[in-house]
mmCIF file with all atom_site columns, C-alpha atoms in Angstrom:
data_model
loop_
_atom_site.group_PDB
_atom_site.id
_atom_site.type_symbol
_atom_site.label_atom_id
_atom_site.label_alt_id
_atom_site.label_comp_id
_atom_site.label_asym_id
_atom_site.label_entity_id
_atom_site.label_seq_id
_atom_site.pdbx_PDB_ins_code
_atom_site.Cartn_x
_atom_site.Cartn_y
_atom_site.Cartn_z
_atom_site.occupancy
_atom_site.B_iso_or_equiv
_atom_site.pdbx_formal_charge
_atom_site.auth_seq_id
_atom_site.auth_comp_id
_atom_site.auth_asym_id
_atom_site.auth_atom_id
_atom_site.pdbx_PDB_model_num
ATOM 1   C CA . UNK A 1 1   ? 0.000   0.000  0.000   1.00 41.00 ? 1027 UNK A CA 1
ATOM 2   C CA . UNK A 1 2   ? 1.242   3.918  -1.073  1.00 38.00 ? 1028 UNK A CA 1
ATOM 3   C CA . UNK A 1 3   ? 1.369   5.918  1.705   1.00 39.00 ? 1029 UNK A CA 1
ATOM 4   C CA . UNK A 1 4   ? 0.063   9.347  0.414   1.00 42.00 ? 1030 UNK A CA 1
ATOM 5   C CA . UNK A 1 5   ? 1.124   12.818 2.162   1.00 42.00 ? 1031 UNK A CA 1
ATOM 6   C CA . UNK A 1 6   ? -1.397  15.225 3.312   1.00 49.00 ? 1032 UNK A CA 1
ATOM 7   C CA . UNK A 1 7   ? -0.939  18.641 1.199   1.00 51.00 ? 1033 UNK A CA 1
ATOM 8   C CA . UNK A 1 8   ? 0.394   21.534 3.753   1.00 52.00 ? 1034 UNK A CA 1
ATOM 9   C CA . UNK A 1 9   ? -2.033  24.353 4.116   1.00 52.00 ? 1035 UNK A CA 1
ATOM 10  C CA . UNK A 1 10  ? 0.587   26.568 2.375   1.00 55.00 ? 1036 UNK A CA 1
ATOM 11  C CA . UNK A 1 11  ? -0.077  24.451 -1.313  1.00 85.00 ? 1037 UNK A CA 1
ATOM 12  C CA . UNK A 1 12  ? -3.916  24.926 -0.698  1.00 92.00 ? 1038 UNK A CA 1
ATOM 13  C CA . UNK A 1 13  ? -5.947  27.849 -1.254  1.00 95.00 ? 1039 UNK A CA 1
ATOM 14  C CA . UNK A 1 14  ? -10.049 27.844 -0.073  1.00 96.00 ? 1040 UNK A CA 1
ATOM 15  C CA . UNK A 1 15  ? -11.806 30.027 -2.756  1.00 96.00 ? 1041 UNK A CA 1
ATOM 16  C CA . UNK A 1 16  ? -15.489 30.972 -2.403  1.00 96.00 ? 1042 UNK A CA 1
ATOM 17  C CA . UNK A 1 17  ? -16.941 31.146 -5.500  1.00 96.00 ? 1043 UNK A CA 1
ATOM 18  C CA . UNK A 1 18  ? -20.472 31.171 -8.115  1.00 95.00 ? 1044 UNK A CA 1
ATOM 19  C CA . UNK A 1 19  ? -21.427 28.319 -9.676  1.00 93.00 ? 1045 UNK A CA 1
ATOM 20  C CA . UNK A 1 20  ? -21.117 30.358 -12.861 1.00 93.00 ? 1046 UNK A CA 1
ATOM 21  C CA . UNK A 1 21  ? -17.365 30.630 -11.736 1.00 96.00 ? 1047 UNK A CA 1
ATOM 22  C CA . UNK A 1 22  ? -15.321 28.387 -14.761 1.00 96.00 ? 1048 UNK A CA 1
ATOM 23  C CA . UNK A 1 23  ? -13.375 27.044 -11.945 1.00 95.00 ? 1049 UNK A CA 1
ATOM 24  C CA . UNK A 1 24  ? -16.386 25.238 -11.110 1.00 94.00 ? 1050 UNK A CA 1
ATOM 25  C CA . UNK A 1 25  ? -16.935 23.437 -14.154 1.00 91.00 ? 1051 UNK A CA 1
ATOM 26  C CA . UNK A 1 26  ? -14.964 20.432 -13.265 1.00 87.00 ? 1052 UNK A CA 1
ATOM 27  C CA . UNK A 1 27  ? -16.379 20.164 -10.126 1.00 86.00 ? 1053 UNK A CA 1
ATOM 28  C CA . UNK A 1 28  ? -20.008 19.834 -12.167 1.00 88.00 ? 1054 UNK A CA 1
ATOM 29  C CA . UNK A 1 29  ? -19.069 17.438 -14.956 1.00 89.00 ? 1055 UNK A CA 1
ATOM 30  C CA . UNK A 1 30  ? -17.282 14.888 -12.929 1.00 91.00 ? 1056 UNK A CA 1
ATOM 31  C CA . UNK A 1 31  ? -19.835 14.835 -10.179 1.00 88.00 ? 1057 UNK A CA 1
ATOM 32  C CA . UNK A 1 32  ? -22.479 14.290 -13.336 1.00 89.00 ? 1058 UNK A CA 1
ATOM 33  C CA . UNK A 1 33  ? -20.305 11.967 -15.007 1.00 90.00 ? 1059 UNK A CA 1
ATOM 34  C CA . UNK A 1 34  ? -20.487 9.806  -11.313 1.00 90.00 ? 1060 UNK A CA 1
ATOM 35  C CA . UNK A 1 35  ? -23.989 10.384 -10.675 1.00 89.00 ? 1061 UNK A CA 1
ATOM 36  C CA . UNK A 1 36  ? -24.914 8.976  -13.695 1.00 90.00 ? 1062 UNK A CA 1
ATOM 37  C CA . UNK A 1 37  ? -22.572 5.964  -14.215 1.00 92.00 ? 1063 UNK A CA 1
ATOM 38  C CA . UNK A 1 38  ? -23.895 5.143  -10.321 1.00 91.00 ? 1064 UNK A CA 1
ATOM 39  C CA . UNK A 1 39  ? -27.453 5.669  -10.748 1.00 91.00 ? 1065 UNK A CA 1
ATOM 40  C CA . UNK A 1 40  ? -28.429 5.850  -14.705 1.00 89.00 ? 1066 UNK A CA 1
ATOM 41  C CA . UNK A 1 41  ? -28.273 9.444  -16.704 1.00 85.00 ? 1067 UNK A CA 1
ATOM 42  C CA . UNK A 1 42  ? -31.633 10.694 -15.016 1.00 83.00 ? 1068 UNK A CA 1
ATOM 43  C CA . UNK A 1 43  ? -29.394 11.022 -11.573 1.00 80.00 ? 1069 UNK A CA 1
ATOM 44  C CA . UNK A 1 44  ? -27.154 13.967 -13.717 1.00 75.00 ? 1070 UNK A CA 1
ATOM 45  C CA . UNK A 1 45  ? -30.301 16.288 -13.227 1.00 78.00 ? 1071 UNK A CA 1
ATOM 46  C CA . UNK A 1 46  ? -29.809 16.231 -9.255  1.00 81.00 ? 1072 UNK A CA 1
ATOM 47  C CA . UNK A 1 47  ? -27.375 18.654 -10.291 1.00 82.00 ? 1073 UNK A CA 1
ATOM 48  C CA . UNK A 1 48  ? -29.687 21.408 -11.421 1.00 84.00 ? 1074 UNK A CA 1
ATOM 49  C CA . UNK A 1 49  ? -32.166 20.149 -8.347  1.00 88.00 ? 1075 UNK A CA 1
ATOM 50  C CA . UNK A 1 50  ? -31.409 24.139 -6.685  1.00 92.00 ? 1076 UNK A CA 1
ATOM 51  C CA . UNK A 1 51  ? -31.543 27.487 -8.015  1.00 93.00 ? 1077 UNK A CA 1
ATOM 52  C CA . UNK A 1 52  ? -27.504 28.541 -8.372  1.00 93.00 ? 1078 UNK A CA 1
ATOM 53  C CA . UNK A 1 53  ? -28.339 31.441 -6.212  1.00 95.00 ? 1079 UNK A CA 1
ATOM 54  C CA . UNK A 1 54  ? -29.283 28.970 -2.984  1.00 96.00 ? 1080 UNK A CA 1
ATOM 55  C CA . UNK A 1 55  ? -25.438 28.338 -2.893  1.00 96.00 ? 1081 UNK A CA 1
ATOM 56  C CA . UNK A 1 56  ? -24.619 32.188 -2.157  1.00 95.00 ? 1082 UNK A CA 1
ATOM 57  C CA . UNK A 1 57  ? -24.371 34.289 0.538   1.00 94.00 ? 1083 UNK A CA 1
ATOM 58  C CA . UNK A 1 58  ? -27.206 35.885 0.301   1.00 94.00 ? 1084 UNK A CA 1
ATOM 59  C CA . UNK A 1 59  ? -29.441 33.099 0.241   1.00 95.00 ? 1085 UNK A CA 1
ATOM 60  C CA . UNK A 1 60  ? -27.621 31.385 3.410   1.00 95.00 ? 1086 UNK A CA 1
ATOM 61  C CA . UNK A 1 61  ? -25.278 29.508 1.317   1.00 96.00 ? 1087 UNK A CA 1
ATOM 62  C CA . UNK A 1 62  ? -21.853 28.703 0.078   1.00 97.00 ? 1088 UNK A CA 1
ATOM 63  C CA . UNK A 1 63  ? -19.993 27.744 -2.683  1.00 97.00 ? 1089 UNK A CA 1
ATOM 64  C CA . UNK A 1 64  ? -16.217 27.112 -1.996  1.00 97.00 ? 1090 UNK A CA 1
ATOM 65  C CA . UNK A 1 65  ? -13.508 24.917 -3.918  1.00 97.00 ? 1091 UNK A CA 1
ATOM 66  C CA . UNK A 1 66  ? -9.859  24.041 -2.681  1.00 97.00 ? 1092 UNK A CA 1
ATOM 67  C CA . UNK A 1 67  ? -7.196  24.725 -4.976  1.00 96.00 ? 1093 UNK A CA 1
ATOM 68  C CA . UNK A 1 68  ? -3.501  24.039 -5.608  1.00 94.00 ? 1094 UNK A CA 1
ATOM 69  C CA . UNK A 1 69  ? -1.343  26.009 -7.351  1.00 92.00 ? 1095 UNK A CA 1
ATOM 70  C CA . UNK A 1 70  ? -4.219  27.794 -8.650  1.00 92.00 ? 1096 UNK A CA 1
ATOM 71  C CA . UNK A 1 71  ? -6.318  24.276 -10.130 1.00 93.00 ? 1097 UNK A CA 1
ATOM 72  C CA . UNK A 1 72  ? -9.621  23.352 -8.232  1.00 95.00 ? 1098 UNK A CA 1
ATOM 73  C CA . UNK A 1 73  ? -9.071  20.267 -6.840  1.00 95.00 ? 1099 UNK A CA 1
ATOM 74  C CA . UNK A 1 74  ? -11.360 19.360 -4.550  1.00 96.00 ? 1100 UNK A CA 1
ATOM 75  C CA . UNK A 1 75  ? -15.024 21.610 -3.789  1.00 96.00 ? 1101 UNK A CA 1
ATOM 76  C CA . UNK A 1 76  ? -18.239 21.640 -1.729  1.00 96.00 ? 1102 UNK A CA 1
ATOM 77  C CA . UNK A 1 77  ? -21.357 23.764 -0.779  1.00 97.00 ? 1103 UNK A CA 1
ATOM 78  C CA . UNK A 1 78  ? -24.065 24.424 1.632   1.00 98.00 ? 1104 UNK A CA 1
ATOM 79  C CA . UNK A 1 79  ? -27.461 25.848 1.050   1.00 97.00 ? 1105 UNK A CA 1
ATOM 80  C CA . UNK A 1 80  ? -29.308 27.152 4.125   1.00 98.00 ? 1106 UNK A CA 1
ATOM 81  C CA . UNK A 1 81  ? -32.120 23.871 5.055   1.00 97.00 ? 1107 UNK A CA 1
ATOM 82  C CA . UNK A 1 82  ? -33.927 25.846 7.665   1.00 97.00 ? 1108 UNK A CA 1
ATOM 83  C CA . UNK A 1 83  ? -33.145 28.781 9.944   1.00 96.00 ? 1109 UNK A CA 1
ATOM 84  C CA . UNK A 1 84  ? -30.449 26.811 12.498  1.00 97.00 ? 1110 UNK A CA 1
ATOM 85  C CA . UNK A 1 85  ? -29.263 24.537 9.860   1.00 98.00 ? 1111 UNK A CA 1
ATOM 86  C CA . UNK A 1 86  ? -27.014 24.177 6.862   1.00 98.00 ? 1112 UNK A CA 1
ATOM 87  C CA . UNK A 1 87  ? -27.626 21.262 3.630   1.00 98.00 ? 1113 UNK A CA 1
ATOM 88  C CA . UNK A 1 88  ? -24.148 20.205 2.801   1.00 98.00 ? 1114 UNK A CA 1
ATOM 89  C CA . UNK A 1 89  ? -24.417 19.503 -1.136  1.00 96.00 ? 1115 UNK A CA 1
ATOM 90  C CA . UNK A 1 90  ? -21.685 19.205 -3.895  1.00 92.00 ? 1116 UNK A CA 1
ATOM 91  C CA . UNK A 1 91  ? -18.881 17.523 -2.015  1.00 94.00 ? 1117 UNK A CA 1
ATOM 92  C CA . UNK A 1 92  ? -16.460 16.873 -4.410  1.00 92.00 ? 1118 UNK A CA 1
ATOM 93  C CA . UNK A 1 93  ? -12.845 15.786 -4.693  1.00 93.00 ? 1119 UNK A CA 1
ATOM 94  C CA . UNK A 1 94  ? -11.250 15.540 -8.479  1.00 93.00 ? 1120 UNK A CA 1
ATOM 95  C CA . UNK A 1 95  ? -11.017 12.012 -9.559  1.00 89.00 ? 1121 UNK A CA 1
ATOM 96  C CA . UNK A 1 96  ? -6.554  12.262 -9.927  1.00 91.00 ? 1122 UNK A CA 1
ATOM 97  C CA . UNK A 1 97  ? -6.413  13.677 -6.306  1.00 93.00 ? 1123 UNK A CA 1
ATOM 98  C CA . UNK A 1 98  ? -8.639  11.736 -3.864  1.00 92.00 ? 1124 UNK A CA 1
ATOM 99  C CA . UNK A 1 99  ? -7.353  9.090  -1.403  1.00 92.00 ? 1125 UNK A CA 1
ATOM 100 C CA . UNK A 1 100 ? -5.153  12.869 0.090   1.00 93.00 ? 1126 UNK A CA 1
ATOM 101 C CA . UNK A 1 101 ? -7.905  13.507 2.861   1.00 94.00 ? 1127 UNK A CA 1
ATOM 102 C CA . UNK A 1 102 ? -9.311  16.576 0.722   1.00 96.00 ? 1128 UNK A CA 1
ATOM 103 C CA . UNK A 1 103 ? -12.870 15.956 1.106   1.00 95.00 ? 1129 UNK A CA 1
ATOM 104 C CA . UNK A 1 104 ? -12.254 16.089 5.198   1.00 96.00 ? 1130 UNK A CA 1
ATOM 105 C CA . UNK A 1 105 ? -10.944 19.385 4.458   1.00 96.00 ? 1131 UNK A CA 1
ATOM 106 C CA . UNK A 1 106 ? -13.767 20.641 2.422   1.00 97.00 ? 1132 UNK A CA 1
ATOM 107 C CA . UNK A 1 107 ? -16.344 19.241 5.035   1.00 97.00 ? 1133 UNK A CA 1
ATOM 108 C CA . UNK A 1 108 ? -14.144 20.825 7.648   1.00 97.00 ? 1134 UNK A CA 1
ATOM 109 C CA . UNK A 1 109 ? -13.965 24.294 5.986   1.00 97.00 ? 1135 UNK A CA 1
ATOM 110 C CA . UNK A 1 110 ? -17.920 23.804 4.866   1.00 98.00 ? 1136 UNK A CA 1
ATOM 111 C CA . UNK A 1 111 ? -18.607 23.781 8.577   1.00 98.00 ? 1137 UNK A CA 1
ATOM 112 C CA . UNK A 1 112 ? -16.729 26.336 9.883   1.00 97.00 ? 1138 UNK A CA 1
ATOM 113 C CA . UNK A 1 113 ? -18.157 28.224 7.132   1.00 97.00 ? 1139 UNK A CA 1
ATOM 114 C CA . UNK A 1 114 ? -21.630 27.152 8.448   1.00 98.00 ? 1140 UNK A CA 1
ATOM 115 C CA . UNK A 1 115 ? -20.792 28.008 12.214  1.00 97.00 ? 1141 UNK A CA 1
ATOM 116 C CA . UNK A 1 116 ? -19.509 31.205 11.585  1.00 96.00 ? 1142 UNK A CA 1
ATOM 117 C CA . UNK A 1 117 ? -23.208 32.202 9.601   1.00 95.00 ? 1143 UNK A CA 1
ATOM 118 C CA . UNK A 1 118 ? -24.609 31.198 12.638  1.00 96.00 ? 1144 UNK A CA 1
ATOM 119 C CA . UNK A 1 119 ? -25.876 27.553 11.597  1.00 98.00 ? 1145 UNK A CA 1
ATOM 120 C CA . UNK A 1 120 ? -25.991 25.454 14.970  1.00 98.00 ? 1146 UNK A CA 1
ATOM 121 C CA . UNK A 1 121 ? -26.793 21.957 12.701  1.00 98.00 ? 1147 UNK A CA 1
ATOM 122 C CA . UNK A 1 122 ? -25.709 20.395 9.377   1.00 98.00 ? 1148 UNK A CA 1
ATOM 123 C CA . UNK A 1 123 ? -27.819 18.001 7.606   1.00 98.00 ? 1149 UNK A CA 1
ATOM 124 C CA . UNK A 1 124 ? -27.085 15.814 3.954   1.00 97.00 ? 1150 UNK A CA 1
ATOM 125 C CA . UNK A 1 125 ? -27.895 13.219 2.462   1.00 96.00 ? 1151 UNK A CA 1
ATOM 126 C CA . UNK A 1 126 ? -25.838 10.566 0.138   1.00 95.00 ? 1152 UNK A CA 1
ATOM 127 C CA . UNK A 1 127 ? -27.039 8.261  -2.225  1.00 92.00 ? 1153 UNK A CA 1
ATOM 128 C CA . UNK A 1 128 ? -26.976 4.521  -1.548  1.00 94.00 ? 1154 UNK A CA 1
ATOM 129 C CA . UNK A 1 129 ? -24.406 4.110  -4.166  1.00 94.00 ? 1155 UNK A CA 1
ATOM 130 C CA . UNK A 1 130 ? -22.090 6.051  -2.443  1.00 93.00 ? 1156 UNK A CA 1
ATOM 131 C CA . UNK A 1 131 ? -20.188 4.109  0.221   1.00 94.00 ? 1157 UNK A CA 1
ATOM 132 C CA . UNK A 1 132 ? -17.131 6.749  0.257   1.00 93.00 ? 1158 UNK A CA 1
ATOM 133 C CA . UNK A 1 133 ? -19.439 9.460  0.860   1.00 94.00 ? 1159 UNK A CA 1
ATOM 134 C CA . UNK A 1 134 ? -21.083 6.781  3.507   1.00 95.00 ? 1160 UNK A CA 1
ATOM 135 C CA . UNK A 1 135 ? -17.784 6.412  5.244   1.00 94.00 ? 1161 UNK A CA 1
ATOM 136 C CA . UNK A 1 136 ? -16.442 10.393 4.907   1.00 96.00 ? 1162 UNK A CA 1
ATOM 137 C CA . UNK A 1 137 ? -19.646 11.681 6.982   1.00 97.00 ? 1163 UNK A CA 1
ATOM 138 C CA . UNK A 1 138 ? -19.626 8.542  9.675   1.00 96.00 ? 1164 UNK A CA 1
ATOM 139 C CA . UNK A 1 139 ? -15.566 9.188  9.919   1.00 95.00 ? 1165 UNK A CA 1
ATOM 140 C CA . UNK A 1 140 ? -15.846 13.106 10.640  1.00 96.00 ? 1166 UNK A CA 1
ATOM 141 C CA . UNK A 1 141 ? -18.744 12.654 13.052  1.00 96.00 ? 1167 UNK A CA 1
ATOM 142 C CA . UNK A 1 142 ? -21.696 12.606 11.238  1.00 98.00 ? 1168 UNK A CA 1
ATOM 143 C CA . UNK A 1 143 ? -24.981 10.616 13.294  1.00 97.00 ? 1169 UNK A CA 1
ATOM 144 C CA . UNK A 1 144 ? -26.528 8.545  10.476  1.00 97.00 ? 1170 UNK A CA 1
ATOM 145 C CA . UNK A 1 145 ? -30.520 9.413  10.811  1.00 97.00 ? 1171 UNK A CA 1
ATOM 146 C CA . UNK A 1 146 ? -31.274 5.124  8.830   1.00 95.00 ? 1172 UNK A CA 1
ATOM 147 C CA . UNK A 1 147 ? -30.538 2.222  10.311  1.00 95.00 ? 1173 UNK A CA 1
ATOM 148 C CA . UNK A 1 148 ? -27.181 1.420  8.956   1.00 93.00 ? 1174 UNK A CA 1
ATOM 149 C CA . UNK A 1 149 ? -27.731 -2.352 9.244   1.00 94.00 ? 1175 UNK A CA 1
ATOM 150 C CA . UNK A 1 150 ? -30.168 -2.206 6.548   1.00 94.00 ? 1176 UNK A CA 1
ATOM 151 C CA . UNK A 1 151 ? -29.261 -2.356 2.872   1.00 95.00 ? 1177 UNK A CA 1
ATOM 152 C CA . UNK A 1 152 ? -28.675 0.815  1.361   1.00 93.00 ? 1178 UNK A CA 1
ATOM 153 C CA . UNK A 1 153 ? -30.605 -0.105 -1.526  1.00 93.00 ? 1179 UNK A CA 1
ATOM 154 C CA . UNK A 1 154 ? -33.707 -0.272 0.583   1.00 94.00 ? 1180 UNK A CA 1
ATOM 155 C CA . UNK A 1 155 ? -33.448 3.146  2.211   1.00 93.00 ? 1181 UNK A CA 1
ATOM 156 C CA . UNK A 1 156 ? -33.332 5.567  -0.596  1.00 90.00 ? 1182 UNK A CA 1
ATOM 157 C CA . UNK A 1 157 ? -31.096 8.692  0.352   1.00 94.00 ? 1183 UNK A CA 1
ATOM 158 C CA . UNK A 1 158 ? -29.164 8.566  3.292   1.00 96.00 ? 1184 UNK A CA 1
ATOM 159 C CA . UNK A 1 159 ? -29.333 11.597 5.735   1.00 97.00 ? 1185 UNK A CA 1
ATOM 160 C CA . UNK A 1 160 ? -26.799 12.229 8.346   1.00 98.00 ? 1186 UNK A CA 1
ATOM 161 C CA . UNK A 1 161 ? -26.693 15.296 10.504  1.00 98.00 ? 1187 UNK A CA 1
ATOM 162 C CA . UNK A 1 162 ? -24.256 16.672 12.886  1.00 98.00 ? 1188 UNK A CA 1
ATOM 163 C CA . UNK A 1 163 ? -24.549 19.664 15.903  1.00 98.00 ? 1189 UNK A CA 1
ATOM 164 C CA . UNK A 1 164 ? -21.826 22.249 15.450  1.00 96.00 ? 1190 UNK A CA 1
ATOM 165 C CA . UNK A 1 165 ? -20.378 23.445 18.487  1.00 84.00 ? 1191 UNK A CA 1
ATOM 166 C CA . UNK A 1 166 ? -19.998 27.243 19.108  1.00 69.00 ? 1192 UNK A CA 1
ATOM 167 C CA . UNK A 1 167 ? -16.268 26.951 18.764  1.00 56.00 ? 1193 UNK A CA 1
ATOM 168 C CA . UNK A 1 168 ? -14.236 24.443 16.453  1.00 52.00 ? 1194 UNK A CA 1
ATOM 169 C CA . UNK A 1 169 ? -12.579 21.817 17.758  1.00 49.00 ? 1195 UNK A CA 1
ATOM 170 C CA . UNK A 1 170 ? -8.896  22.528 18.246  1.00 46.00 ? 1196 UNK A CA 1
ATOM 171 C CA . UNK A 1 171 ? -9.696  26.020 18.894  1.00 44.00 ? 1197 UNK A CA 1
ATOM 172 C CA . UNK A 1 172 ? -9.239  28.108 22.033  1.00 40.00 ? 1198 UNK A CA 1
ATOM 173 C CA . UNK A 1 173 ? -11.928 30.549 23.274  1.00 37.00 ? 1199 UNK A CA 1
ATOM 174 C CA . UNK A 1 174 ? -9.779  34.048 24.096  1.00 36.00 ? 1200 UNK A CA 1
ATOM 175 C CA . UNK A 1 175 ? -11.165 36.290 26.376  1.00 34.00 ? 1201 UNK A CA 1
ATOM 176 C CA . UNK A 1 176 ? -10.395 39.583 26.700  1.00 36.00 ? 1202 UNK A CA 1
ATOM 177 C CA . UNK A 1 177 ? -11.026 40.856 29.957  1.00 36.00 ? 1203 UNK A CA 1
#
């Protein structure tokens, strides 16, 4: 087995950005390309499921993709699901650069994102077809709202949700006084 080195922070870049952006475009195509070899060429339309404007900040959302040396390589976005919580949609890591822990840092930068807009709860769902996706939100702390016994197949989408705390993990609270 390859042992594969995390990128430093230095090499990546966190951009927020438009879906209009052209930077986005892989993102898009490769997640329709996989959505449709997974679950037929009707599943490519989940793309276009939300109004581009959800995924901005004025609407309560995000779009943000992870660069190096200047090339997205990895992306993700949150819409706003209700008044307390964000929908974590789009999560994305370019087929010649996964296996590097990127999509942990895109969920990880997605949520502090979300905490700092004042979201208290993050919900998603996957599809059944997804086991990586499965295993990326149940390794970064994600409670599973199915019964994970039960065959995928049988459930439909699979929703997780997490709480966010009011600071990150790993951070200190200052005080100044």
């Amino acid at each position: 087995m390859t042992s594969v080195t995390p990128p430093s922070s230095a090499e990546l870049t966190v951009v927020h950005v438009t879906v209009d952006d052209p930077r986005v475009r892989p993102l898009l195509r490769e997640l329709g390309d996989e959505y449709s070899s997974r679950y037929g060429i009707e599943a490519h339309a989940e793309l276009a499921r939300y109004p581009d404007e959800e995924f901005t900040a004025p609407y309560g959302g995000v779009l943000l993709l992870l660069l190096e040396h200047g090339e997205p390589i990895a992306g993700g976005a949150f819409r706003r699901y209700d008044e307390d919580t964000a929908e974590l949609k789009r999560i994305w890591t370019h087929s010649a650069h996964r296996r590097r822990g990127l999509a942990r840092r895109v969920v990880a930068e997605l949520e502090r994102e979300a905490r700092a807009r004042g979201y208290r709860r993050v919900h998603l769902t996957t599809g059944p077809r997804q086991p990586e996706a499965r295993g990326l939100y149940l390794a970064t702390g994600y409670t599973p709202l199915f019964d994970t016994e039960a065959d995928p197949e049988t459930i439909g989408p699979l929703p997780f949700e997490k709480h966010l705390s009011a600071t990150p993990l790993g951070h200190a609270v200052v005080s100044s006084g």
